[in-house]
Each structure stands twice: as structure tokens, then as C-alpha cells.
Amino acid sequence: MSVPYAKLPAWAEYGLIPLVNLAVAFLISGLVVLIVGESPLQAAYHMVNGAFGRGEYIGFTLYYTTTFIFTGLAVAVAFHCGLFNIGGEGQAYIGGIGVTLACLAFDHTLPWYLLFPIAIAGAAFFGALWALIPGWLQAKRGSHIVITTIMFNFIAASLMNYLLNKVFKPLGSMSLETRTFEAGGQLPKLDWLMNIFGLSVGTAPFNISFLLALVAAFGVWVLIWRTKLGYEMRTMGHSPAAARYAGIKESRIIIITMMISGGLAGMMALNPIMGEQFRMQLDFVQGAGFVGIAVALMGRSHPAGIIPAALLFGMLYQGGAEISFEMPSISRDMIVIIQGLVILFAGALEHMFRPAITRIILGLSPKTRDVAATKGA
């Protein structure tokens, strides 16, 4: 095995390499800020302060984190089976339909703690159903999962537009949104959790779906590393030929994996629909499905890495808004550039520094590496 992809200790694989990539991303971001005539240190201060400076800011950061945990887990589950589910955006849209149907049907009659499990089931079911079709096409017809899931994102967005305009929109309303849910369709805030630390959540929509996201992360860990199904998924991801030789049914694993992935993406809709807006609006996903790809990559597809990666992107979203407010010369587009750099180094260029880090850790110079490779051959 060549050194750039040699097996590294867990602390280097899951800690050092992502941190190096992140540091380089922020260093280049600082140069971008410097080019526009602002202080990178001041921008960093406003970002950190805007994300964690007050209880309300922390609440907003954790609200975004909740969304990204769900979409990151969705992408990670598919990764373990060797599938690139890029359709989290569309699956979240369709999952929102399940949440909305549950709330519109029962928000008058059920309290939130009885309606919430129904909404969870609706979100997961509709998201899984939407992912089932690309999964079936991949398993039975050989259609590439990336192409089909991208196309299904557009179909889901168009379907959402139609349903809000023709089905869910109240009579006489000009806005593409449902009616506001009654109390049964509104999730309580986690103000009690913030109060433990002497903080106030304020107007932040930090709600109980955050706890559900943590439970989902633990459930994914159990599924992938402690169950037979998870073993079959990882085997399929490492070597489809070995999986077939072992008697694992390829089409069954692909379809089940995509449905689990779609269900997790669909559950993301609980956070904005029941936790913030208390109704379904047209653009409630706001790109979270695509951010989930970067979260899964940075978190190395492990729940223990996905949670801090989601927190990082929650900080970028909330802290970025504070930067654009405190430093008007840094526009919202500049914040998107910073986020893009993090995604670039965490995703597309994640192995850029691996060869150098591997040589340092394993103590191999290029000459020694060649000798080791010759002996290994």
C-alpha cells in the first residue's frame, strides 16, 4: 500500500487531518478578508462571538447544528455502503410533506408530545419513500445514484411548489406556505437546557429536535458498527465483489441503505417546520442537504465526527451572519466563500496533506517509502 493512503492511527485519521484541512481553509479565508481591507482577526472574533457570545447566539448555532446532524448522518449512512446520496435536499423536502400532513391533521387534537412521534414517522417514511426510487433504479437497473438523486432534487422542489400552491396554501393567501400550526404542532424550546448553564435561549428556535438528532446519531452508530445489517453495508462499501461472494444480496442492501439515508434526511424537516416556522414554507431546506455532504466528509462518516462537524457549520452560518452585520464590507457572498473553502478542503481536497502527514507520523522518507513498497511487492 502506498504511503499517502497507508493506515494511520485513529487520532490522526479522525482528528489531525480534518483539523489541518480546517486550519488551511480558515487561513485562506483570512487572506480573502485581508484582500477586501478588513482584519482577519477581527472577523474571526465576530464569527466566534456571533456563534457563542450569548445564550441566544448559542441557541441559533445549535439550531443549525441540529439540521446538519440529520443531513450529515443521511450522507454518511450511504457512504458506508459505497453510495453517494446527493439527494438529501429533495428527501428533506418530501419528508417535510410527512411532517406537514401530521401537523395539519392532528395539531388541534393532540399535544406536541403525542404528535411529535407521528411527525417523526411521517418525515422518515416520506423521506425513505423518495430515496427508495433512486435506490431501486441503482440496484435493479444500474442507474447511477448520483445522477438520479440530483434529478430527484429538482423533482422534489417542483412538487413542493405545486403542493404549496394548489393543495396546502390556505384560501385567500398569496404566500406559498401552509397555515400556522396550532400548539400541538409546535415543538418546545430547550430553554431548560440552556438555563442549566445560566443562559437564556431568547428568540433562538433551539428546540427538542436537537435531542432527537443526538439519538439518531447514536442509532446510526449502533446500526453501522453493532448490527448484521451494518456489517453487510460496510462490506458492500469496501468491496461489492466480496459482498456478493459472501452471499450478501447487493440489491437488497442498496435499497435498504438508501431508504435509511432518505429517512434521516427527511427527519431534518422536523427542525424548521415544527421547531421554528410552525408551518411549511417553500424554501425551508435552505441547502442543508448539500451541507450534509461536507459534514459527513469532515466527520469521516462517523457520528462522533459528524456532530462536531455539524457544530462547525452551525457556527459558520450563525457567526457568518454576525460578521456581515458588524463588518458591512464583508458581504453575505463573502461568507459563502468562506463556507465554500471549508467544504473544499474538507471534501474535495481532504487527502491533500495526507502524504506529508503520513511521512511524518510513520517516519518514512520518500526513499524509505520506495524500499518499503519494493519489499511489500
Tab-separated table of C-alpha atoms in Angstrom:
chain	number	residue	atom	x	y	z
A	1	MET	CA	0.000	0.000	0.000
A	2	SER	CA	1.322	3.444	-0.874
A	3	VAL	CA	2.091	5.801	1.961
A	4	PRO	CA	-0.451	8.547	1.059
A	5	TYR	CA	-3.229	6.054	1.826
A	6	ALA	CA	-1.456	4.000	4.482
A	7	LYS	CA	-3.435	3.254	7.608
A	8	LEU	CA	-2.974	5.990	10.180
A	9	PRO	CA	-3.747	5.989	13.910
A	10	ALA	CA	-7.321	6.936	14.705
A	11	TRP	CA	-6.257	10.232	16.307
A	12	ALA	CA	-4.569	11.261	13.066
A	13	GLU	CA	-7.249	9.926	10.721
A	14	TYR	CA	-10.221	11.426	12.531
A	15	GLY	CA	-8.595	14.332	14.335
A	16	LEU	CA	-5.337	15.647	12.912
A	17	ILE	CA	-6.128	15.536	9.174
A	18	PRO	CA	-9.536	17.266	9.474
A	19	LEU	CA	-8.001	19.899	11.766
A	20	VAL	CA	-5.168	20.594	9.305
A	21	ASN	CA	-7.654	20.903	6.440
A	22	LEU	CA	-9.811	23.228	8.532
A	23	ALA	CA	-6.838	25.368	9.566
A	24	VAL	CA	-5.760	25.824	5.932
A	25	ALA	CA	-9.338	26.690	4.932
A	26	PHE	CA	-9.523	29.393	7.608
A	27	LEU	CA	-6.034	30.649	6.716
A	28	ILE	CA	-7.045	31.176	3.093
A	29	SER	CA	-10.333	32.699	4.271
A	30	GLY	CA	-8.290	35.140	6.326
A	31	LEU	CA	-6.352	36.132	3.201
A	32	VAL	CA	-9.659	36.761	1.408
A	33	VAL	CA	-10.796	39.010	4.269
A	34	LEU	CA	-7.440	40.794	4.167
A	35	ILE	CA	-7.816	41.427	0.432
A	36	VAL	CA	-11.100	43.288	0.965
A	37	GLY	CA	-9.372	45.518	3.517
A	38	GLU	CA	-10.618	44.052	6.789
A	39	SER	CA	-8.826	42.463	9.709
A	40	PRO	CA	-8.948	38.646	9.704
A	41	LEU	CA	-8.559	38.593	13.491
A	42	GLN	CA	-11.500	40.934	13.931
A	43	ALA	CA	-13.572	38.840	11.543
A	44	ALA	CA	-12.675	35.695	13.481
A	45	TYR	CA	-13.666	37.410	16.717
A	46	HIS	CA	-17.059	38.432	15.331
A	47	MET	CA	-17.649	34.928	13.990
A	48	VAL	CA	-16.890	33.220	17.294
A	49	ASN	CA	-18.731	35.856	19.296
A	50	GLY	CA	-21.711	35.733	16.955
A	51	ALA	CA	-21.914	31.976	17.354
A	52	PHE	CA	-21.149	31.560	21.067
A	53	GLY	CA	-21.081	35.022	22.652
A	54	ARG	CA	-24.550	34.870	24.211
A	55	GLY	CA	-27.108	32.214	25.068
A	56	GLU	CA	-29.326	33.334	22.215
A	57	TYR	CA	-26.435	33.078	19.745
A	58	ILE	CA	-25.624	29.581	21.004
A	59	GLY	CA	-29.281	28.670	20.533
A	60	PHE	CA	-29.185	29.692	16.880
A	61	THR	CA	-25.894	27.844	16.367
A	62	LEU	CA	-27.317	24.646	17.852
A	63	TYR	CA	-30.487	25.074	15.787
A	64	TYR	CA	-28.420	24.969	12.582
A	65	THR	CA	-26.319	22.162	14.075
A	66	THR	CA	-29.449	20.038	14.534
A	67	THR	CA	-30.313	20.326	10.860
A	68	PHE	CA	-26.805	19.454	9.731
A	69	ILE	CA	-26.577	16.423	12.032
A	70	PHE	CA	-29.578	14.872	10.283
A	71	THR	CA	-28.325	15.541	6.758
A	72	GLY	CA	-24.753	14.565	7.651
A	73	LEU	CA	-25.939	11.236	9.048
A	74	ALA	CA	-28.010	10.661	5.908
A	75	VAL	CA	-24.984	11.084	3.668
A	76	ALA	CA	-22.752	9.031	5.993
A	77	VAL	CA	-25.060	6.004	6.012
A	78	ALA	CA	-24.989	5.918	2.217
A	79	PHE	CA	-21.206	6.402	2.175
A	80	HIS	CA	-20.711	3.266	4.249
A	81	CYS	CA	-22.446	1.262	1.528
A	82	GLY	CA	-20.396	2.879	-1.226
A	83	LEU	CA	-23.297	5.121	-2.307
A	84	PHE	CA	-23.139	8.870	-2.804
A	85	ASN	CA	-26.589	10.109	-1.841
A	86	ILE	CA	-26.572	13.668	-3.095
A	87	GLY	CA	-30.362	13.841	-2.882
A	88	GLY	CA	-30.690	14.851	0.763
A	89	GLU	CA	-32.164	18.182	-0.317
A	90	GLY	CA	-35.079	16.551	-2.123
A	91	GLN	CA	-35.577	13.889	0.541
A	92	ALA	CA	-35.818	16.631	3.182
A	93	TYR	CA	-38.424	18.431	1.058
A	94	ILE	CA	-40.546	15.302	0.770
A	95	GLY	CA	-40.009	14.491	4.443
A	96	GLY	CA	-41.486	17.908	5.139
A	97	ILE	CA	-44.714	16.761	3.492
A	98	GLY	CA	-44.976	13.936	6.034
A	99	VAL	CA	-44.421	16.397	8.904
A	100	THR	CA	-46.968	18.824	7.487
A	101	LEU	CA	-49.669	16.210	6.949
A	102	ALA	CA	-49.288	15.024	10.538
A	103	CYS	CA	-49.464	18.567	11.929
A	104	LEU	CA	-52.391	19.693	9.786
A	105	ALA	CA	-54.331	16.582	10.750
A	106	PHE	CA	-53.683	16.446	14.490
A	107	ASP	CA	-52.427	19.812	15.754
A	108	HIS	CA	-55.917	20.711	17.009
A	109	THR	CA	-56.456	17.494	18.933
A	110	LEU	CA	-53.092	16.168	20.134
A	111	PRO	CA	-50.453	17.760	22.380
A	112	TRP	CA	-46.990	18.123	20.921
A	113	TYR	CA	-45.560	15.094	22.753
A	114	LEU	CA	-48.122	12.804	21.086
A	115	LEU	CA	-47.957	14.495	17.692
A	116	PHE	CA	-44.156	14.535	17.619
A	117	PRO	CA	-43.751	10.722	17.216
A	118	ILE	CA	-46.336	10.773	14.415
A	119	ALA	CA	-44.456	13.593	12.685
A	120	ILE	CA	-41.166	11.703	13.097
A	121	ALA	CA	-42.688	8.638	11.469
A	122	GLY	CA	-44.171	10.750	8.671
A	123	ALA	CA	-40.889	12.540	7.977
A	124	ALA	CA	-38.866	9.316	7.959
A	125	PHE	CA	-41.433	7.445	5.851
A	126	PHE	CA	-41.790	10.107	3.163
A	127	GLY	CA	-38.021	10.715	3.024
A	128	ALA	CA	-37.344	6.967	2.767
A	129	LEU	CA	-40.012	6.596	0.085
A	130	TRP	CA	-38.396	9.327	-2.002
A	131	ALA	CA	-34.960	7.692	-1.660
A	132	LEU	CA	-36.387	4.265	-2.461
A	133	ILE	CA	-36.826	5.110	-6.142
A	134	PRO	CA	-33.174	6.054	-6.870
A	135	GLY	CA	-32.104	3.096	-4.727
A	136	TRP	CA	-34.258	0.720	-6.744
A	137	LEU	CA	-33.012	2.195	-10.035
A	138	GLN	CA	-29.399	1.715	-8.881
A	139	ALA	CA	-29.988	-1.836	-7.622
A	140	LYS	CA	-32.184	-3.138	-10.438
A	141	ARG	CA	-31.345	-1.016	-13.478
A	142	GLY	CA	-27.792	0.157	-12.821
A	143	SER	CA	-28.739	3.858	-12.915
A	144	HIS	CA	-26.025	5.898	-11.240
A	145	ILE	CA	-27.149	7.014	-7.799
A	146	VAL	CA	-25.567	10.469	-8.118
A	147	ILE	CA	-27.447	11.295	-11.322
A	148	THR	CA	-30.817	10.026	-10.126
A	149	THR	CA	-30.639	11.700	-6.722
A	150	ILE	CA	-29.661	15.040	-8.288
A	151	MET	CA	-32.614	14.819	-10.674
A	152	PHE	CA	-34.929	13.908	-7.826
A	153	ASN	CA	-33.877	17.080	-6.011
A	154	PHE	CA	-35.341	19.118	-8.870
A	155	ILE	CA	-38.464	16.963	-8.998
A	156	ALA	CA	-38.981	17.365	-5.246
A	157	ALA	CA	-38.594	21.161	-5.473
A	158	SER	CA	-41.144	21.330	-8.293
A	159	LEU	CA	-43.526	19.029	-6.423
A	160	MET	CA	-43.201	21.182	-3.306
A	161	ASN	CA	-44.013	24.295	-5.344
A	162	TYR	CA	-47.124	22.646	-6.777
A	163	LEU	CA	-48.393	21.287	-3.447
A	164	LEU	CA	-47.967	24.579	-1.631
A	165	ASN	CA	-49.662	26.472	-4.434
A	166	LYS	CA	-52.525	24.081	-5.173
A	167	VAL	CA	-53.056	21.923	-2.071
A	168	PHE	CA	-51.637	23.268	1.197
A	169	LYS	CA	-51.998	27.032	0.738
A	170	PRO	CA	-54.986	28.461	2.651
A	171	LEU	CA	-57.743	30.068	0.603
A	172	GLY	CA	-57.109	33.755	0.016
A	173	SER	CA	-53.433	33.570	0.865
A	174	MET	CA	-50.798	34.793	-1.580
A	175	SER	CA	-47.846	33.214	0.245
A	176	LEU	CA	-46.601	29.757	-0.674
A	177	GLU	CA	-46.957	28.295	2.783
A	178	THR	CA	-49.402	26.318	4.894
A	179	ARG	CA	-51.459	27.755	7.718
A	180	THR	CA	-49.705	28.229	11.026
A	181	PHE	CA	-49.897	25.125	13.190
A	182	GLU	CA	-51.717	25.136	16.487
A	183	ALA	CA	-49.881	24.444	19.758
A	184	GLY	CA	-49.847	20.689	19.118
A	185	GLY	CA	-47.686	21.229	16.029
A	186	GLN	CA	-45.110	23.423	17.746
A	187	LEU	CA	-42.071	21.878	19.420
A	188	PRO	CA	-40.979	23.338	22.765
A	189	LYS	CA	-37.669	25.131	23.046
A	190	LEU	CA	-34.826	23.671	25.059
A	191	ASP	CA	-34.676	26.711	27.314
A	192	TRP	CA	-34.434	24.439	30.362
A	193	LEU	CA	-31.209	23.002	28.956
A	194	MET	CA	-29.734	26.462	28.461
A	195	ASN	CA	-30.869	27.512	31.924
A	196	ILE	CA	-28.706	24.759	33.435
A	197	PHE	CA	-25.676	26.730	32.214
A	198	GLY	CA	-27.153	30.064	33.266
A	199	LEU	CA	-28.017	31.052	29.690
A	200	SER	CA	-31.213	32.171	28.018
A	201	VAL	CA	-32.279	30.845	24.622
A	202	GLY	CA	-34.076	34.130	23.865
A	203	THR	CA	-35.666	34.164	20.427
A	204	ALA	CA	-33.499	31.313	19.093
A	205	PRO	CA	-35.537	28.354	17.753
A	206	PHE	CA	-33.382	25.817	19.586
A	207	ASN	CA	-35.887	23.019	20.163
A	208	ILE	CA	-36.282	19.414	21.241
A	209	SER	CA	-35.422	18.040	17.793
A	210	PHE	CA	-31.786	18.588	18.837
A	211	LEU	CA	-32.163	15.709	21.298
A	212	LEU	CA	-33.705	13.615	18.530
A	213	ALA	CA	-30.663	14.345	16.343
A	214	LEU	CA	-28.347	13.069	19.088
A	215	VAL	CA	-30.464	9.934	19.466
A	216	ALA	CA	-30.323	9.447	15.687
A	217	ALA	CA	-26.524	9.761	15.782
A	218	PHE	CA	-26.309	7.071	18.447
A	219	GLY	CA	-28.727	4.911	16.460
A	220	VAL	CA	-26.577	5.214	13.348
A	221	TRP	CA	-23.503	4.167	15.340
A	222	VAL	CA	-25.344	1.096	16.612
A	223	LEU	CA	-26.632	0.296	13.129
A	224	ILE	CA	-23.311	0.593	11.310
A	225	TRP	CA	-20.963	-0.990	13.851
A	226	ARG	CA	-23.130	-3.233	16.027
A	227	THR	CA	-25.623	-4.959	13.709
A	228	LYS	CA	-25.518	-7.548	10.960
A	229	LEU	CA	-27.136	-5.118	8.543
A	230	GLY	CA	-24.437	-2.542	9.254
A	231	TYR	CA	-21.730	-5.132	8.659
A	232	GLU	CA	-23.306	-6.017	5.311
A	233	MET	CA	-23.487	-2.328	4.389
A	234	ARG	CA	-19.816	-1.770	5.220
A	235	THR	CA	-18.817	-4.909	3.345
A	236	MET	CA	-20.707	-3.707	0.290
A	237	GLY	CA	-18.997	-0.342	0.565
A	238	HIS	CA	-15.498	-1.823	0.864
A	239	SER	CA	-15.857	-4.484	-1.823
A	240	PRO	CA	-19.064	-5.294	-3.714
A	241	ALA	CA	-17.397	-8.381	-5.180
A	242	ALA	CA	-16.504	-9.709	-1.716
A	243	ALA	CA	-20.033	-8.969	-0.524
A	244	ARG	CA	-21.537	-10.946	-3.401
A	245	TYR	CA	-19.100	-13.803	-2.749
A	246	ALA	CA	-20.214	-13.836	0.901
A	247	GLY	CA	-23.827	-14.233	-0.175
A	248	ILE	CA	-24.952	-10.679	0.600
A	249	LYS	CA	-27.789	-9.618	-1.689
A	250	GLU	CA	-26.497	-6.462	-3.320
A	251	SER	CA	-29.841	-5.059	-4.473
A	252	ARG	CA	-31.431	-5.573	-1.037
A	253	ILE	CA	-28.610	-3.769	0.796
A	254	ILE	CA	-28.588	-0.852	-1.666
A	255	ILE	CA	-32.337	-0.308	-1.381
A	256	ILE	CA	-32.402	-0.592	2.423
A	257	THR	CA	-29.414	1.726	2.791
A	258	MET	CA	-30.963	4.370	0.580
A	259	MET	CA	-34.229	4.186	2.481
A	260	ILE	CA	-32.449	4.646	5.827
A	261	SER	CA	-30.458	7.524	4.354
A	262	GLY	CA	-33.591	9.139	2.948
A	263	GLY	CA	-35.429	8.685	6.234
A	264	LEU	CA	-32.690	10.526	8.124
A	265	ALA	CA	-32.710	13.348	5.580
A	266	GLY	CA	-36.485	13.570	5.825
A	267	MET	CA	-36.303	13.925	9.610
A	268	MET	CA	-34.353	17.131	9.100
A	269	ALA	CA	-37.701	18.771	8.235
A	270	LEU	CA	-38.872	18.461	11.837
A	271	ASN	CA	-36.463	21.163	12.969
A	272	PRO	CA	-37.510	24.082	10.742
A	273	ILE	CA	-41.182	23.148	10.263
A	274	MET	CA	-42.194	22.246	13.826
A	275	GLY	CA	-39.368	23.956	15.660
A	276	GLU	CA	-39.070	27.370	14.012
A	277	GLN	CA	-41.625	28.282	11.340
A	278	PHE	CA	-44.629	26.333	12.711
A	279	ARG	CA	-45.760	25.908	9.123
A	280	MET	CA	-44.249	24.625	5.891
A	281	GLN	CA	-42.742	27.263	3.629
A	282	LEU	CA	-41.358	26.849	0.142
A	283	ASP	CA	-37.623	27.032	0.860
A	284	PHE	CA	-37.423	25.552	4.354
A	285	VAL	CA	-34.475	23.248	3.497
A	286	GLN	CA	-32.147	26.118	2.501
A	287	GLY	CA	-29.322	23.980	1.145
A	288	ALA	CA	-28.963	21.790	4.237
A	289	GLY	CA	-28.898	18.647	2.121
A	290	PHE	CA	-25.744	19.761	0.343
A	291	VAL	CA	-24.080	20.991	3.545
A	292	GLY	CA	-24.655	17.480	4.896
A	293	ILE	CA	-22.193	16.167	2.302
A	294	ALA	CA	-19.416	18.334	3.713
A	295	VAL	CA	-20.417	17.450	7.275
A	296	ALA	CA	-20.194	13.727	6.502
A	297	LEU	CA	-16.826	14.136	4.778
A	298	MET	CA	-15.336	16.200	7.569
A	299	GLY	CA	-16.764	13.845	10.185
A	300	ARG	CA	-15.306	10.825	8.360
A	301	SER	CA	-18.827	9.342	8.186
A	302	HIS	CA	-18.734	8.584	11.902
A	303	PRO	CA	-21.411	10.012	14.238
A	304	ALA	CA	-18.721	11.084	16.703
A	305	GLY	CA	-17.182	13.200	13.935
A	306	ILE	CA	-20.427	14.332	12.334
A	307	ILE	CA	-21.698	16.059	15.493
A	308	PRO	CA	-18.689	18.432	15.862
A	309	ALA	CA	-18.593	18.931	12.084
A	310	ALA	CA	-22.264	19.936	12.165
A	311	LEU	CA	-21.476	22.288	15.056
A	312	LEU	CA	-18.716	23.855	12.969
A	313	PHE	CA	-21.069	24.576	10.091
A	314	GLY	CA	-23.684	25.818	12.539
A	315	MET	CA	-21.042	28.245	13.772
A	316	LEU	CA	-20.258	29.316	10.210
A	317	TYR	CA	-23.921	30.005	9.485
A	318	GLN	CA	-24.670	31.908	12.692
A	319	GLY	CA	-21.270	33.557	13.070
A	320	GLY	CA	-21.245	34.482	9.383
A	321	ALA	CA	-24.447	36.459	9.839
A	322	GLU	CA	-22.805	38.371	12.690
A	323	ILE	CA	-19.745	39.172	10.553
A	324	SER	CA	-21.857	40.593	7.724
A	325	PHE	CA	-23.710	42.739	10.284
A	326	GLU	CA	-20.667	44.035	12.175
A	327	MET	CA	-18.405	44.374	9.117
A	328	PRO	CA	-20.551	45.674	6.222
A	329	SER	CA	-17.653	45.472	3.753
A	330	ILE	CA	-17.787	41.690	4.138
A	331	SER	CA	-20.980	40.791	2.321
A	332	ARG	CA	-23.043	37.650	2.699
A	333	ASP	CA	-21.405	36.414	-0.512
A	334	MET	CA	-18.028	36.603	1.220
A	335	ILE	CA	-19.392	34.411	3.997
A	336	VAL	CA	-20.487	31.890	1.380
A	337	ILE	CA	-16.906	31.936	0.016
A	338	ILE	CA	-15.562	31.095	3.497
A	339	GLN	CA	-18.072	28.267	3.827
A	340	GLY	CA	-17.111	27.069	0.355
A	341	LEU	CA	-13.425	26.980	1.281
A	342	VAL	CA	-14.184	24.827	4.306
A	343	ILE	CA	-16.226	22.492	2.104
A	344	LEU	CA	-13.431	22.440	-0.493
A	345	PHE	CA	-10.692	21.421	1.936
A	346	ALA	CA	-12.927	19.120	3.960
A	347	GLY	CA	-14.276	17.407	0.892
A	348	ALA	CA	-12.587	17.615	-2.482
A	349	LEU	CA	-9.088	18.196	-1.074
A	350	GLU	CA	-9.370	16.103	2.085
A	351	HIS	CA	-6.325	13.986	1.080
A	352	MET	CA	-4.174	16.944	0.046
A	353	PHE	CA	-1.991	16.884	3.160
A	354	ARG	CA	-2.236	13.158	3.853
A	355	PRO	CA	1.074	12.168	2.160
A	356	ALA	CA	3.101	14.660	4.231
A	357	ILE	CA	1.301	13.807	7.458
A	358	THR	CA	1.754	10.102	6.795
A	359	ARG	CA	5.509	10.503	6.240
A	360	ILE	CA	5.841	12.484	9.462
A	361	ILE	CA	3.811	10.078	11.572
A	362	LEU	CA	5.207	6.865	10.146
A	363	GLY	CA	8.705	8.278	9.923
A	364	LEU	CA	9.092	7.380	6.258
A	365	SER	CA	11.122	9.459	3.861
A	366	PRO	CA	10.418	9.097	0.119
A	367	LYS	CA	13.484	6.834	-0.225
A	368	THR	CA	12.398	4.606	2.646
A	369	ARG	CA	8.907	4.518	1.203
A	370	ASP	CA	10.193	3.180	-2.107
A	371	VAL	CA	12.212	0.482	-0.313
A	372	ALA	CA	9.173	-0.483	1.764
A	373	ALA	CA	6.999	-0.629	-1.339
A	374	THR	CA	9.577	-2.835	-3.097
A	375	LYS	CA	9.734	-5.223	-0.154
A	376	GLY	CA	5.937	-5.300	0.048
A	377	ALA	CA	5.765	-6.261	-3.617
